[in-house]
PDB file of N, CA and C in Angstrom:
ATOM      1  N   MET A  39      -2.301 -69.805 -40.187  1.00  0.00           N
ATOM      2  CA  MET A  39      -0.911 -71.634 -39.566  1.00  0.00           C
ATOM      3  C   MET A  39       0.165 -70.812 -41.073  1.00  0.00           C
ATOM      4  N   GLU A  40      -0.370 -70.707 -42.193  1.00  0.00           N
ATOM      5  CA  GLU A  40       0.314 -70.550 -43.359  1.00  0.00           C
ATOM      6  C   GLU A  40       2.083 -69.461 -43.156  1.00  0.00           C
ATOM      7  N   ALA A  41       1.746 -68.025 -41.874  1.00  0.00           N
ATOM      8  CA  ALA A  41       2.066 -67.651 -41.466  1.00  0.00           C
ATOM      9  C   ALA A  41       3.016 -68.254 -40.461  1.00  0.00           C
ATOM     10  N   ASN A  42       2.556 -68.654 -39.264  1.00  0.00           N
ATOM     11  CA  ASN A  42       3.374 -69.469 -38.603  1.00  0.00           C
ATOM     12  C   ASN A  42       4.523 -70.417 -39.024  1.00  0.00           C
ATOM     13  N   ALA A  43       4.318 -71.003 -40.537  1.00  0.00           N
ATOM     14  CA  ALA A  43       5.130 -72.037 -40.971  1.00  0.00           C
ATOM     15  C   ALA A  43       5.781 -70.971 -41.765  1.00  0.00           C
ATOM     16  N   ARG A  44       4.930 -69.443 -42.047  1.00  0.00           N
ATOM     17  CA  ARG A  44       6.329 -68.908 -42.647  1.00  0.00           C
ATOM     18  C   ARG A  44       7.474 -68.483 -41.427  1.00  0.00           C
ATOM     19  N   ARG A  45       7.061 -68.475 -40.378  1.00  0.00           N
ATOM     20  CA  ARG A  45       8.196 -67.952 -39.290  1.00  0.00           C
ATOM     21  C   ARG A  45       8.989 -68.726 -38.838  1.00  0.00           C
ATOM     22  N   LEU A  46       8.906 -69.898 -39.070  1.00  0.00           N
ATOM     23  CA  LEU A  46       9.549 -71.342 -38.716  1.00  0.00           C
ATOM     24  C   LEU A  46      10.210 -71.583 -40.327  1.00  0.00           C
ATOM     25  N   VAL A  47       9.985 -71.270 -41.052  1.00  0.00           N
ATOM     26  CA  VAL A  47      10.670 -71.639 -41.976  1.00  0.00           C
ATOM     27  C   VAL A  47      12.158 -70.530 -42.055  1.00  0.00           C
ATOM     28  N   TRP A  48      11.689 -68.997 -42.025  1.00  0.00           N
ATOM     29  CA  TRP A  48      13.360 -68.408 -41.902  1.00  0.00           C
ATOM     30  C   TRP A  48      14.544 -68.790 -40.719  1.00  0.00           C
ATOM     31  N   PRO A  49      14.535 -69.194 -39.240  1.00  0.00           N
ATOM     32  CA  PRO A  49      15.320 -68.807 -39.040  1.00  0.00           C
ATOM     33  C   PRO A  49      15.688 -69.958 -39.348  1.00  0.00           C
ATOM     34  N   VAL A  50      15.038 -71.334 -40.011  1.00  0.00           N
ATOM     35  CA  VAL A  50      15.731 -73.044 -40.019  1.00  0.00           C
ATOM     36  C   VAL A  50      16.382 -72.289 -41.036  1.00  0.00           C
ATOM     37  N   VAL A  51      16.703 -71.752 -42.032  1.00  0.00           N
ATOM     38  CA  VAL A  51      17.025 -71.494 -43.536  1.00  0.00           C
ATOM     39  C   VAL A  51      17.887 -70.516 -42.935  1.00  0.00           C
ATOM     40  N   ALA A  52      18.065 -69.656 -42.177  1.00  0.00           N
ATOM     41  CA  ALA A  52      19.315 -69.008 -41.200  1.00  0.00           C
ATOM     42  C   ALA A  52      19.896 -69.963 -40.793  1.00  0.00           C
ATOM     43  N   ALA A  53      19.666 -71.426 -40.074  1.00  0.00           N
ATOM     44  CA  ALA A  53      21.003 -71.444 -39.756  1.00  0.00           C
ATOM     45  C   ALA A  53      20.571 -72.901 -40.219  1.00  0.00           C
ATOM     46  N   LEU A  54      20.957 -73.172 -41.551  1.00  0.00           N
ATOM     47  CA  LEU A  54      21.235 -73.964 -42.302  1.00  0.00           C
ATOM     48  C   LEU A  54      22.523 -73.125 -43.355  1.00  0.00           C
ATOM     49  N   LEU A  55      21.930 -72.320 -43.960  1.00  0.00           N
ATOM     50  CA  LEU A  55      22.862 -71.219 -44.407  1.00  0.00           C
ATOM     51  C   LEU A  55      24.356 -70.549 -43.145  1.00  0.00           C
ATOM     52  N   VAL A  56      24.219 -70.732 -41.969  1.00  0.00           N
ATOM     53  CA  VAL A  56      25.066 -70.352 -40.518  1.00  0.00           C
ATOM     54  C   VAL A  56      26.145 -71.470 -40.825  1.00  0.00           C
ATOM     55  N   ILE A  57      24.918 -72.857 -40.369  1.00  0.00           N
ATOM     56  CA  ILE A  57      25.617 -73.922 -40.370  1.00  0.00           C
ATOM     57  C   ILE A  57      27.002 -73.902 -42.270  1.00  0.00           C
ATOM     58  N   GLY A  58      25.749 -74.894 -43.411  1.00  0.00           N
ATOM     59  CA  GLY A  58      27.256 -74.149 -44.499  1.00  0.00           C
ATOM     60  C   GLY A  58      27.899 -73.443 -44.340  1.00  0.00           C
ATOM     61  N   ALA A  59      27.451 -72.199 -44.103  1.00  0.00           N
ATOM     62  CA  ALA A  59      28.934 -71.827 -44.226  1.00  0.00           C
ATOM     63  C   ALA A  59      30.686 -71.612 -42.827  1.00  0.00           C
ATOM     64  N   LEU A  60      29.935 -72.498 -41.395  1.00  0.00           N
ATOM     65  CA  LEU A  60      31.035 -73.290 -40.889  1.00  0.00           C
ATOM     66  C   LEU A  60      31.363 -74.328 -41.538  1.00  0.00           C
ATOM     67  N   PHE A  61      30.698 -75.418 -42.732  1.00  0.00           N
ATOM     68  CA  PHE A  61      30.604 -76.406 -43.204  1.00  0.00           C
ATOM     69  C   PHE A  61      32.056 -75.673 -44.255  1.00  0.00           C
ATOM     70  N   LEU A  62      31.755 -75.121 -45.466  1.00  0.00           N
ATOM     71  CA  LEU A  62      32.455 -74.275 -45.885  1.00  0.00           C
ATOM     72  C   LEU A  62      33.182 -74.364 -45.347  1.00  0.00           C
ATOM     73  N   THR A  63      33.904 -72.731 -44.386  1.00  0.00           N
ATOM     74  CA  THR A  63      35.196 -72.483 -43.770  1.00  0.00           C
ATOM     75  C   THR A  63      36.173 -73.245 -42.942  1.00  0.00           C
ATOM     76  N   MET A  64      35.472 -74.051 -42.198  1.00  0.00           N
ATOM     77  CA  MET A  64      35.517 -74.623 -41.607  1.00  0.00           C
ATOM     78  C   MET A  64      36.995 -76.047 -42.087  1.00  0.00           C
ATOM     79  N   PHE A  65      36.175 -76.452 -42.798  1.00  0.00           N
ATOM     80  CA  PHE A  65      36.991 -77.441 -43.409  1.00  0.00           C
ATOM     81  C   PHE A  65      37.945 -77.005 -43.670  1.00  0.00           C
ATOM     82  N   PRO A  66      38.170 -76.435 -44.845  1.00  0.00           N
ATOM     83  CA  PRO A  66      39.380 -75.413 -46.009  1.00  0.00           C
ATOM     84  C   PRO A  66      40.538 -75.260 -44.684  1.00  0.00           C
ATOM     85  N   THR A  67      39.663 -74.739 -43.159  1.00  0.00           N
ATOM     86  CA  THR A  67      41.057 -73.539 -43.141  1.00  0.00           C
ATOM     87  C   THR A  67      42.074 -74.600 -42.746  1.00  0.00           C
ATOM     88  N   ARG A  68      40.937 -76.059 -41.566  1.00  0.00           N
ATOM     89  CA  ARG A  68      41.520 -76.566 -41.294  1.00  0.00           C
ATOM     90  C   ARG A  68      43.046 -77.985 -42.109  1.00  0.00           C
ATOM     91  N   THR A  69      42.590 -77.539 -43.649  1.00  0.00           N
ATOM     92  CA  THR A  69      43.233 -78.152 -43.884  1.00  0.00           C
ATOM     93  C   THR A  69      44.306 -77.257 -44.416  1.00  0.00           C
ATOM     94  N   TRP A  70      44.847 -75.815 -44.884  1.00  0.00           N
ATOM     95  CA  TRP A  70      45.276 -74.683 -44.549  1.00  0.00           C
ATOM     96  C   TRP A  70      46.530 -74.780 -43.433  1.00  0.00           C
ATOM     97  N   LEU A  71      46.040 -74.775 -42.563  1.00  0.00           N
ATOM     98  CA  LEU A  71      46.733 -75.277 -41.047  1.00  0.00           C
ATOM     99  C   LEU A  71      46.987 -76.234 -41.390  1.00  0.00           C
ATOM    100  N   ASP A  72      46.769 -77.679 -41.796  1.00  0.00           N
ATOM    101  CA  ASP A  72      47.828 -79.545 -41.994  1.00  0.00           C
ATOM    102  C   ASP A  72      48.871 -78.338 -43.156  1.00  0.00           C
ATOM    103  N   GLN A  73      48.214 -77.424 -43.909  1.00  0.00           N
ATOM    104  CA  GLN A  73      49.594 -77.325 -45.348  1.00  0.00           C
ATOM    105  C   GLN A  73      50.622 -76.242 -44.263  1.00  0.00           C
ATOM    106  N   ARG A  74      50.602 -76.080 -43.082  1.00  0.00           N
ATOM    107  CA  ARG A  74      51.059 -74.766 -43.239  1.00  0.00           C
ATOM    108  C   ARG A  74      52.641 -75.337 -41.646  1.00  0.00           C
ATOM    109  N   ASN A  75      51.409 -76.207 -41.468  1.00  0.00           N
ATOM    110  CA  ASN A  75      52.694 -76.590 -40.672  1.00  0.00           C
ATOM    111  C   ASN A  75      53.029 -78.286 -41.623  1.00  0.00           C
ATOM    112  N   ALA A  76      53.324 -78.472 -42.188  1.00  0.00           N
ATOM    113  CA  ALA A  76      54.160 -79.659 -43.044  1.00  0.00           C
ATOM    114  C   ALA A  76      54.918 -78.679 -44.124  1.00  0.00           C
ATOM    115  N   ILE A  77      54.357 -77.805 -43.945  1.00  0.00           N
ATOM    116  CA  ILE A  77      55.571 -76.682 -44.344  1.00  0.00           C
ATOM    117  C   ILE A  77      56.702 -75.979 -43.848  1.00  0.00           C
ATOM    118  N   SER A  78      56.500 -75.945 -42.087  1.00  0.00           N
ATOM    119  CA  SER A  78      57.574 -75.087 -41.334  1.00  0.00           C
ATOM    120  C   SER A  78      57.735 -76.789 -41.509  1.00  0.00           C
ATOM    121  N   ALA A  79      57.569 -77.782 -41.317  1.00  0.00           N
ATOM    122  CA  ALA A  79      58.095 -79.276 -40.730  1.00  0.00           C
ATOM    123  C   ALA A  79      58.735 -79.263 -42.460  1.00  0.00           C
ATOM    124  N   SER A  80      58.645 -79.524 -43.098  1.00  0.00           N
ATOM    125  CA  SER A  80      59.649 -79.383 -44.349  1.00  0.00           C
ATOM    126  C   SER A  80      60.519 -78.610 -44.106  1.00  0.00           C
ATOM    127  N   THR A  81      60.588 -77.294 -43.800  1.00  0.00           N
ATOM    128  CA  THR A  81      61.822 -76.103 -44.639  1.00  0.00           C
ATOM    129  C   THR A  81      62.827 -76.451 -42.726  1.00  0.00           C
ATOM    130  N   ALA A  82      61.575 -76.598 -42.080  1.00  0.00           N
ATOM    131  CA  ALA A  82      62.773 -77.217 -40.386  1.00  0.00           C
ATOM    132  C   ALA A  82      63.963 -78.034 -41.571  1.00  0.00           C
ATOM    133  N   GLU A  83      63.365 -78.974 -41.260  1.00  0.00           N
ATOM    134  CA  GLU A  83      64.117 -80.538 -41.975  1.00  0.00           C
ATOM    135  C   GLU A  83      65.147 -79.527 -43.038  1.00  0.00           C
ATOM    136  N   LEU A  84      64.185 -78.513 -44.085  1.00  0.00           N
ATOM    137  CA  LEU A  84      65.596 -78.260 -45.275  1.00  0.00           C
ATOM    138  C   LEU A  84      66.274 -77.602 -45.014  1.00  0.00           C
ATOM    139  N   GLU A  85      66.609 -76.976 -43.847  1.00  0.00           N
ATOM    140  CA  GLU A  85      67.423 -75.896 -42.654  1.00  0.00           C
ATOM    141  C   GLU A  85      68.629 -76.985 -42.729  1.00  0.00           C
ATOM    142  N   GLU A  86      67.992 -78.032 -42.213  1.00  0.00           N
ATOM    143  CA  GLU A  86      68.719 -79.223 -40.949  1.00  0.00           C
ATOM    144  C   GLU A  86      69.709 -79.683 -42.636  1.00  0.00           C
ATOM    145  N   LEU A  87      69.558 -80.499 -43.713  1.00  0.00           N
ATOM    146  CA  LEU A  87      70.484 -80.956 -45.050  1.00  0.00           C
ATOM    147  C   LEU A  87      70.317 -80.170 -45.517  1.00  0.00           C
ATOM    148  N   ASP A  88      70.580 -78.353 -45.703  1.00  0.00           N
ATOM    149  CA  ASP A  88      71.519 -78.014 -46.203  1.00  0.00           C
ATOM    150  C   ASP A  88      73.104 -77.407 -44.787  1.00  0.00           C
ATOM    151  N   ALA A  89      72.799 -77.613 -44.186  1.00  0.00           N
ATOM    152  CA  ALA A  89      73.459 -77.667 -42.883  1.00  0.00           C
ATOM    153  C   ALA A  89      73.887 -78.441 -42.955  1.00  0.00           C
ATOM    154  N   GLU A  90      74.002 -79.872 -43.384  1.00  0.00           N
ATOM    155  CA  GLU A  90      74.303 -80.727 -43.376  1.00  0.00           C
ATOM    156  C   GLU A  90      75.123 -80.906 -44.253  1.00  0.00           C
ATOM    157  N   LEU A  91      74.877 -80.506 -45.261  1.00  0.00           N
ATOM    158  CA  LEU A  91      75.107 -80.146 -46.971  1.00  0.00           C
ATOM    159  C   LEU A  91      76.904 -79.385 -46.532  1.00  0.00           C
ATOM    160  N   ALA A  92      76.466 -78.021 -46.362  1.00  0.00           N
ATOM    161  CA  ALA A  92      77.293 -77.520 -46.226  1.00  0.00           C
ATOM    162  C   ALA A  92      78.729 -78.486 -44.880  1.00  0.00           C
ATOM    163  N   GLU A  93      78.482 -79.505 -44.285  1.00  0.00           N
ATOM    164  CA  GLU A  93      79.497 -79.589 -43.419  1.00  0.00           C
ATOM    165  C   GLU A  93      80.282 -81.036 -44.770  1.00  0.00           C
ATOM    166  N   LEU A  94      79.345 -81.124 -45.090  1.00  0.00           N
ATOM    167  CA  LEU A  94      80.076 -82.723 -46.910  1.00  0.00           C
ATOM    168  C   LEU A  94      80.976 -81.358 -47.405  1.00  0.00           C
ATOM    169  N   ASP A  95      81.008 -80.622 -47.949  1.00  0.00           N
ATOM    170  CA  ASP A  95      80.831 -79.701 -48.364  1.00  0.00           C
ATOM    171  C   ASP A  95      82.209 -79.603 -47.681  1.00  0.00           C
ATOM    172  N   ALA A  96      82.837 -78.771 -47.209  1.00  0.00           N
ATOM    173  CA  ALA A  96      83.884 -78.724 -46.121  1.00  0.00           C
ATOM    174  C   ALA A  96      84.470 -79.663 -45.613  1.00  0.00           C
ATOM    175  N   ARG A  97      84.507 -80.797 -45.225  1.00  0.00           N
ATOM    176  CA  ARG A  97      85.110 -81.768 -45.239  1.00  0.00           C
ATOM    177  C   ARG A  97      85.387 -82.485 -46.298  1.00  0.00           C
ATOM    178  N   VAL A  98      84.736 -82.378 -47.873  1.00  0.00           N
ATOM    179  CA  VAL A  98      85.465 -82.789 -48.896  1.00  0.00           C
ATOM    180  C   VAL A  98      86.555 -81.056 -49.644  1.00  0.00           C
ATOM    181  N   ALA A  99      86.060 -80.525 -49.298  1.00  0.00           N
ATOM    182  CA  ALA A  99      87.559 -79.075 -49.577  1.00  0.00           C
ATOM    183  C   ALA A  99      88.527 -79.634 -48.002  1.00  0.00           C
ATOM    184  N   ALA A 100      89.041 -80.311 -47.565  1.00  0.00           N
ATOM    185  CA  ALA A 100      89.795 -80.218 -46.350  1.00  0.00           C
ATOM    186  C   ALA A 100      90.573 -81.471 -47.037  1.00  0.00           C
ATOM    187  N   LEU A 101      89.673 -83.284 -47.661  1.00  0.00           N
ATOM    188  CA  LEU A 101      90.045 -83.898 -48.317  1.00  0.00           C
ATOM    189  C   LEU A 101      91.010 -83.877 -49.589  1.00  0.00           C
ATOM    190  N   ASP A 102      91.147 -82.866 -50.188  1.00  0.00           N
ATOM    191  CA  ASP A 102      90.965 -82.594 -51.173  1.00  0.00           C
ATOM    192  C   ASP A 102      92.909 -81.899 -50.971  1.00  0.00           C
ATOM    193  N   SER A 103      93.023 -81.834 -50.267  1.00  0.00           N
ATOM    194  CA  SER A 103      95.156 -81.238 -49.699  1.00  0.00           C
ATOM    195  C   SER A 103      95.589 -82.372 -49.444  1.00  0.00           C
ATOM    196  N   PRO A 104      96.721 -82.416 -49.626  1.00  0.00           N
ATOM    197  CA  PRO A 104      98.113 -84.252 -49.656  1.00  0.00           C
ATOM    198  C   PRO A 104      98.051 -84.068 -47.767  1.00  0.00           C
ATOM    199  N   GLU A 105      97.668 -82.594 -47.149  1.00  0.00           N
ATOM    200  CA  GLU A 105      98.607 -83.285 -45.726  1.00  0.00           C
ATOM    201  C   GLU A 105      97.066 -83.275 -45.097  1.00  0.00           C
ATOM    202  N   GLU A 106      95.565 -83.183 -45.512  1.00  0.00           N
ATOM    203  CA  GLU A 106      94.737 -84.123 -44.401  1.00  0.00           C
ATOM    204  C   GLU A 106      94.548 -85.720 -45.256  1.00  0.00           C
ATOM    205  N   ILE A 107      94.978 -86.244 -46.216  1.00  0.00           N
ATOM    206  CA  ILE A 107      94.937 -86.949 -46.751  1.00  0.00           C
ATOM    207  C   ILE A 107      95.883 -87.712 -45.879  1.00  0.00           C
ATOM    208  N   GLU A 108      97.509 -87.608 -45.717  1.00  0.00           N
ATOM    209  CA  GLU A 108      98.845 -88.544 -45.117  1.00  0.00           C
ATOM    210  C   GLU A 108      97.882 -88.590 -43.856  1.00  0.00           C
ATOM    211  N   LEU A 109      97.263 -87.305 -42.652  1.00  0.00           N
ATOM    212  CA  LEU A 109      97.470 -87.393 -41.328  1.00  0.00           C
ATOM    213  C   LEU A 109      95.561 -88.569 -41.268  1.00  0.00           C
ATOM    214  N   LEU A 110      94.854 -88.227 -41.944  1.00  0.00           N
ATOM    215  CA  LEU A 110      93.250 -89.417 -42.138  1.00  0.00           C
ATOM    216  C   LEU A 110      95.087 -91.241 -42.079  1.00  0.00           C
ATOM    217  N   ALA A 111      95.322 -91.176 -43.427  1.00  0.00           N
ATOM    218  CA  ALA A 111      95.866 -91.976 -43.897  1.00  0.00           C
ATOM    219  C   ALA A 111      96.921 -93.516 -42.594  1.00  0.00           C
ATOM    220  N   ARG A 112      97.320 -92.293 -41.400  1.00  0.00           N
ATOM    221  CA  ARG A 112      98.316 -92.488 -40.207  1.00  0.00           C
ATOM    222  C   ARG A 112      97.254 -92.836 -39.094  1.00  0.00           C
ATOM    223  N   GLU A 113      96.209 -91.801 -39.118  1.00  0.00           N
ATOM    224  CA  GLU A 113      95.636 -91.635 -37.931  1.00  0.00           C
ATOM    225  C   GLU A 113      94.640 -92.848 -37.810  1.00  0.00           C
ATOM    226  N   GLN A 114      94.420 -93.165 -38.862  1.00  0.00           N
ATOM    227  CA  GLN A 114      93.008 -94.396 -39.399  1.00  0.00           C
ATOM    228  C   GLN A 114      94.332 -95.869 -39.586  1.00  0.00           C
ATOM    229  N   TYR A 115      94.945 -95.605 -40.651  1.00  0.00           N
ATOM    230  CA  TYR A 115      94.513 -96.557 -40.751  1.00  0.00           C
ATOM    231  C   TYR A 115      96.036 -97.395 -40.976  1.00  0.00           C
ATOM    232  N   GLY A 116      96.709 -96.536 -40.320  1.00  0.00           N
ATOM    233  CA  GLY A 116      98.121 -97.040 -39.357  1.00  0.00           C
ATOM    234  C   GLY A 116      99.356 -97.098 -40.739  1.00  0.00           C
ATOM    235  N   MET A 117      99.044 -96.681 -41.762  1.00  0.00           N
ATOM    236  CA  MET A 117     100.103 -96.350 -43.045  1.00  0.00           C
ATOM    237  C   MET A 117     101.164 -95.172 -42.020  1.00  0.00           C
ATOM    238  N   VAL A 118     102.132 -95.674 -42.645  1.00  0.00           N
ATOM    239  CA  VAL A 118     103.904 -94.728 -42.774  1.00  0.00           C
ATOM    240  C   VAL A 118     103.791 -94.450 -43.933  1.00  0.00           C
ATOM    241  N   ARG A 119     105.073 -93.845 -43.857  1.00  0.00           N
ATOM    242  CA  ARG A 119     106.564 -93.552 -45.056  1.00  0.00           C
ATOM    243  C   ARG A 119     106.933 -94.703 -45.207  1.00  0.00           C
ATOM    244  N   PRO A 120     107.734 -94.981 -46.154  1.00  0.00           N
ATOM    245  CA  PRO A 120     108.513 -95.560 -46.636  1.00  0.00           C
ATOM    246  C   PRO A 120     109.730 -95.849 -45.169  1.00  0.00           C
ATOM    247  N   GLY A 121     110.207 -96.388 -44.844  1.00  0.00           N
ATOM    248  CA  GLY A 121     111.121 -96.214 -43.748  1.00  0.00           C
ATOM    249  C   GLY A 121     110.931 -96.055 -43.245  1.00  0.00           C
ATOM    250  N   GLU A 122     109.477 -95.433 -42.100  1.00  0.00           N
ATOM    251  CA  GLU A 122     110.121 -95.737 -41.264  1.00  0.00           C
ATOM    252  C   GLU A 122     108.942 -96.514 -40.623  1.00  0.00           C
ATOM    253  N   GLU A 123     109.066 -96.662 -39.241  1.00  0.00           N
ATOM    254  CA  GLU A 123     108.445 -98.405 -38.442  1.00  0.00           C
ATOM    255  C   GLU A 123     107.734 -97.206 -37.977  1.00  0.00           C
ATOM    256  N   ALA A 124     106.033 -98.553 -37.600  1.00  0.00           N
ATOM    257  CA  ALA A 124     105.022 -98.011 -37.250  1.00  0.00           C
ATOM    258  C   ALA A 124     105.165 -98.507 -35.635  1.00  0.00           C
ATOM    259  N   TYR A 125     104.593 -98.476 -34.550  1.00  0.00           N
ATOM    260  CA  TYR A 125     104.540 -99.142 -33.254  1.00  0.00           C
ATOM    261  C   TYR A 125     103.568 -98.033 -32.958  1.00  0.00           C
ATOM    262  N   SER A 126     102.687 -99.829 -31.708  1.00  0.00           N
ATOM    263  CA  SER A 126     101.690 -99.592 -31.009  1.00  0.00           C
ATOM    264  C   SER A 126     101.136 -99.973 -29.834  1.00  0.00           C
ATOM    265  N   LEU A 127     100.825 -99.628 -29.346  1.00  0.00           N
ATOM    266  CA  LEU A 127     101.154 -99.815 -27.164  1.00  0.00           C
ATOM    267  C   LEU A 127      99.937-100.419 -27.385  1.00  0.00           C
ATOM    268  N   LEU A 128      99.697-101.168 -26.826  1.00  0.00           N
ATOM    269  CA  LEU A 128      99.564-102.618 -25.789  1.00  0.00           C
ATOM    270  C   LEU A 128      98.783-101.331 -24.753  1.00  0.00           C
ATOM    271  N   PRO A 129      97.700-101.840 -24.713  1.00  0.00           N
ATOM    272  CA  PRO A 129      96.823-101.180 -23.437  1.00  0.00           C
ATOM    273  C   PRO A 129      97.880-102.614 -22.566  1.00  0.00           C
ATOM    274  N   LEU A 130      97.332-101.859 -21.016  1.00  0.00           N
ATOM    275  CA  LEU A 130      97.584-101.923 -19.460  1.00  0.00           C
ATOM    276  C   LEU A 130      96.676-103.352 -19.378  1.00  0.00           C
ATOM    277  N   PRO A 131      97.527-104.057 -19.001  1.00  0.00           N
ATOM    278  CA  PRO A 131      96.205-105.012 -18.513  1.00  0.00           C
ATOM    279  C   PRO A 131      96.031-104.821 -17.134  1.00  0.00           C
ATOM    280  N   ALA A 132      94.674-106.351 -16.404  1.00  0.00           N
ATOM    281  CA  ALA A 132      94.038-105.195 -15.967  1.00  0.00           C
ATOM    282  C   ALA A 132      93.968-105.908 -14.918  1.00  0.00           C
ATOM    283  N   PRO A 133      93.938-105.295 -13.407  1.00  0.00           N
ATOM    284  CA  PRO A 133      94.437-105.028 -12.188  1.00  0.00           C
ATOM    285  C   PRO A 133      94.164-106.458 -11.182  1.00  0.00           C
ATOM    286  N   PRO A 134      93.529-106.728 -10.393  1.00  0.00           N
ATOM    287  CA  PRO A 134      94.272-108.797 -10.214  1.00  0.00           C
ATOM    288  C   PRO A 134      92.881-108.291  -9.504  1.00  0.00           C
ATOM    289  N   ILE A 135      91.976-108.702  -9.450  1.00  0.00           N
ATOM    290  CA  ILE A 135      90.954-108.752  -7.969  1.00  0.00           C
ATOM    291  C   ILE A 135      90.499-109.742  -6.611  1.00  0.00           C
ATOM    292  N   ASP A 136      91.286-108.934  -5.526  1.00  0.00           N
ATOM    293  CA  ASP A 136      91.196-109.171  -5.105  1.00  0.00           C
ATOM    294  C   ASP A 136      89.775-109.741  -3.705  1.00  0.00           C
ATOM    295  N   ILE A 137      89.917-111.211  -4.493  1.00  0.00           N
ATOM    296  CA  ILE A 137      88.728-111.880  -3.836  1.00  0.00           C
ATOM    297  C   ILE A 137      88.322-111.456  -1.882  1.00  0.00           C
ATOM    298  N   PRO A 138      87.663-111.561  -1.546  1.00  0.00           N
ATOM    299  CA  PRO A 138      87.080-111.626  -0.121  1.00  0.00           C
ATOM    300  C   PRO A 138      87.289-113.036   0.543  1.00  0.00           C
ATOM    301  N   PRO A 139      88.312-112.987   1.569  1.00  0.00           N
ATOM    302  CA  PRO A 139      88.181-115.083   2.386  1.00  0.00           C
ATOM    303  C   PRO A 139      86.903-115.294   3.234  1.00  0.00           C
ATOM    304  N   GLY A 140      86.623-116.041   2.897  1.00  0.00           N
ATOM    305  CA  GLY A 140      85.187-116.299   3.378  1.00  0.00           C
ATOM    306  C   GLY A 140      83.828-117.052   2.605  1.00  0.00           C
ATOM    307  N   TRP A 141      82.943-117.484   3.035  1.00  0.00           N
ATOM    308  CA  TRP A 141      82.291-118.014   1.867  1.00  0.00           C
ATOM    309  C   TRP A 141      81.455-117.219   0.970  1.00  0.00           C
ATOM    310  N   PRO A 142      81.200-117.240  -0.077  1.00  0.00           N
ATOM    311  CA  PRO A 142      81.365-118.505  -1.275  1.00  0.00           C
ATOM    312  C   PRO A 142      83.145-118.338  -1.841  1.00  0.00           C
ATOM    313  N   PHE A 143      83.450-117.688  -1.723  1.00  0.00           N
ATOM    314  CA  PHE A 143      85.303-116.546  -1.690  1.00  0.00           C
ATOM    315  C   PHE A 143      86.098-118.443  -2.310  1.00  0.00           C
ATOM    316  N   THR A 144      85.404-119.168  -1.269  1.00  0.00           N
ATOM    317  CA  THR A 144      86.336-120.661  -0.727  1.00  0.00           C
ATOM    318  C   THR A 144      86.816-120.884  -1.629  1.00  0.00           C
ATOM    319  N   ALA A 145      84.985-121.572  -2.844  1.00  0.00           N
ATOM    320  CA  ALA A 145      85.705-122.248  -3.187  1.00  0.00           C
ATOM    321  C   ALA A 145      86.060-122.021  -5.279  1.00  0.00           C
ATOM    322  N   ALA A 146      86.707-121.039  -5.338  1.00  0.00           N
ATOM    323  CA  ALA A 146      87.008-119.662  -6.081  1.00  0.00           C
ATOM    324  C   ALA A 146      89.304-120.235  -6.359  1.00  0.00           C
ATOM    325  N   PRO A 147      89.856-120.325  -6.542  1.00  0.00           N
ATOM    326  CA  PRO A 147      91.024-119.918  -6.483  1.00  0.00           C
ATOM    327  C   PRO A 147      91.815-119.289  -6.321  1.00  0.00           C
ATOM    328  N   PRO A 148      92.466-118.794  -5.787  1.00  0.00           N
ATOM    329  CA  PRO A 148      93.272-117.102  -6.056  1.00  0.00           C
ATOM    330  C   PRO A 148      93.433-116.486  -6.758  1.00  0.00           C
ATOM    331  N   ALA A 149      92.880-115.340  -6.599  1.00  0.00           N
ATOM    332  CA  ALA A 149      93.887-114.819  -8.522  1.00  0.00           C
ATOM    333  C   ALA A 149      95.378-115.086  -9.464  1.00  0.00           C
ATOM    334  N   ASP A 150      96.203-115.620  -7.671  1.00  0.00           N
ATOM    335  CA  ASP A 150      97.746-115.350  -8.226  1.00  0.00           C
ATOM    336  C   ASP A 150      98.486-116.788  -7.535  1.00  0.00           C
ATOM    337  N   ALA A 151      97.572-117.175  -7.473  1.00  0.00           N
ATOM    338  CA  ALA A 151      97.472-119.569  -7.010  1.00  0.00           C
ATOM    339  C   ALA A 151      97.710-119.753  -9.209  1.00  0.00           C
ATOM    340  N   PRO A 152      99.310-121.343  -9.087  1.00  0.00           N
ATOM    341  CA  PRO A 152      99.030-120.853 -10.360  1.00  0.00           C
ATOM    342  C   PRO A 152      98.229-122.787 -11.143  1.00  0.00           C
TER     343      PRO A 152
END
């Protein structure tokens, strides 16, 4: 009976060692993969922010010139130099709507009626 017990103990010990090794290797591997994914996402976000920063630096450099400032003042704020006159164009009025002759449109007055 003791020999049978020893024969059963070694496979159980080996199975426990394999399960323990898998347990110790799987959880750190999952953590490592999660960290690698987080690093790649952070790297992509950093590249986007670097590109945005480059665009903003170019805009700051452009705003250092008096010509760019004058262009923005004229286009966005309607400013003019002394002695100049500013004109603004109004949009065209909407075209009249033709209402068909018949119910339920007979209750509405015609568009050209006073």
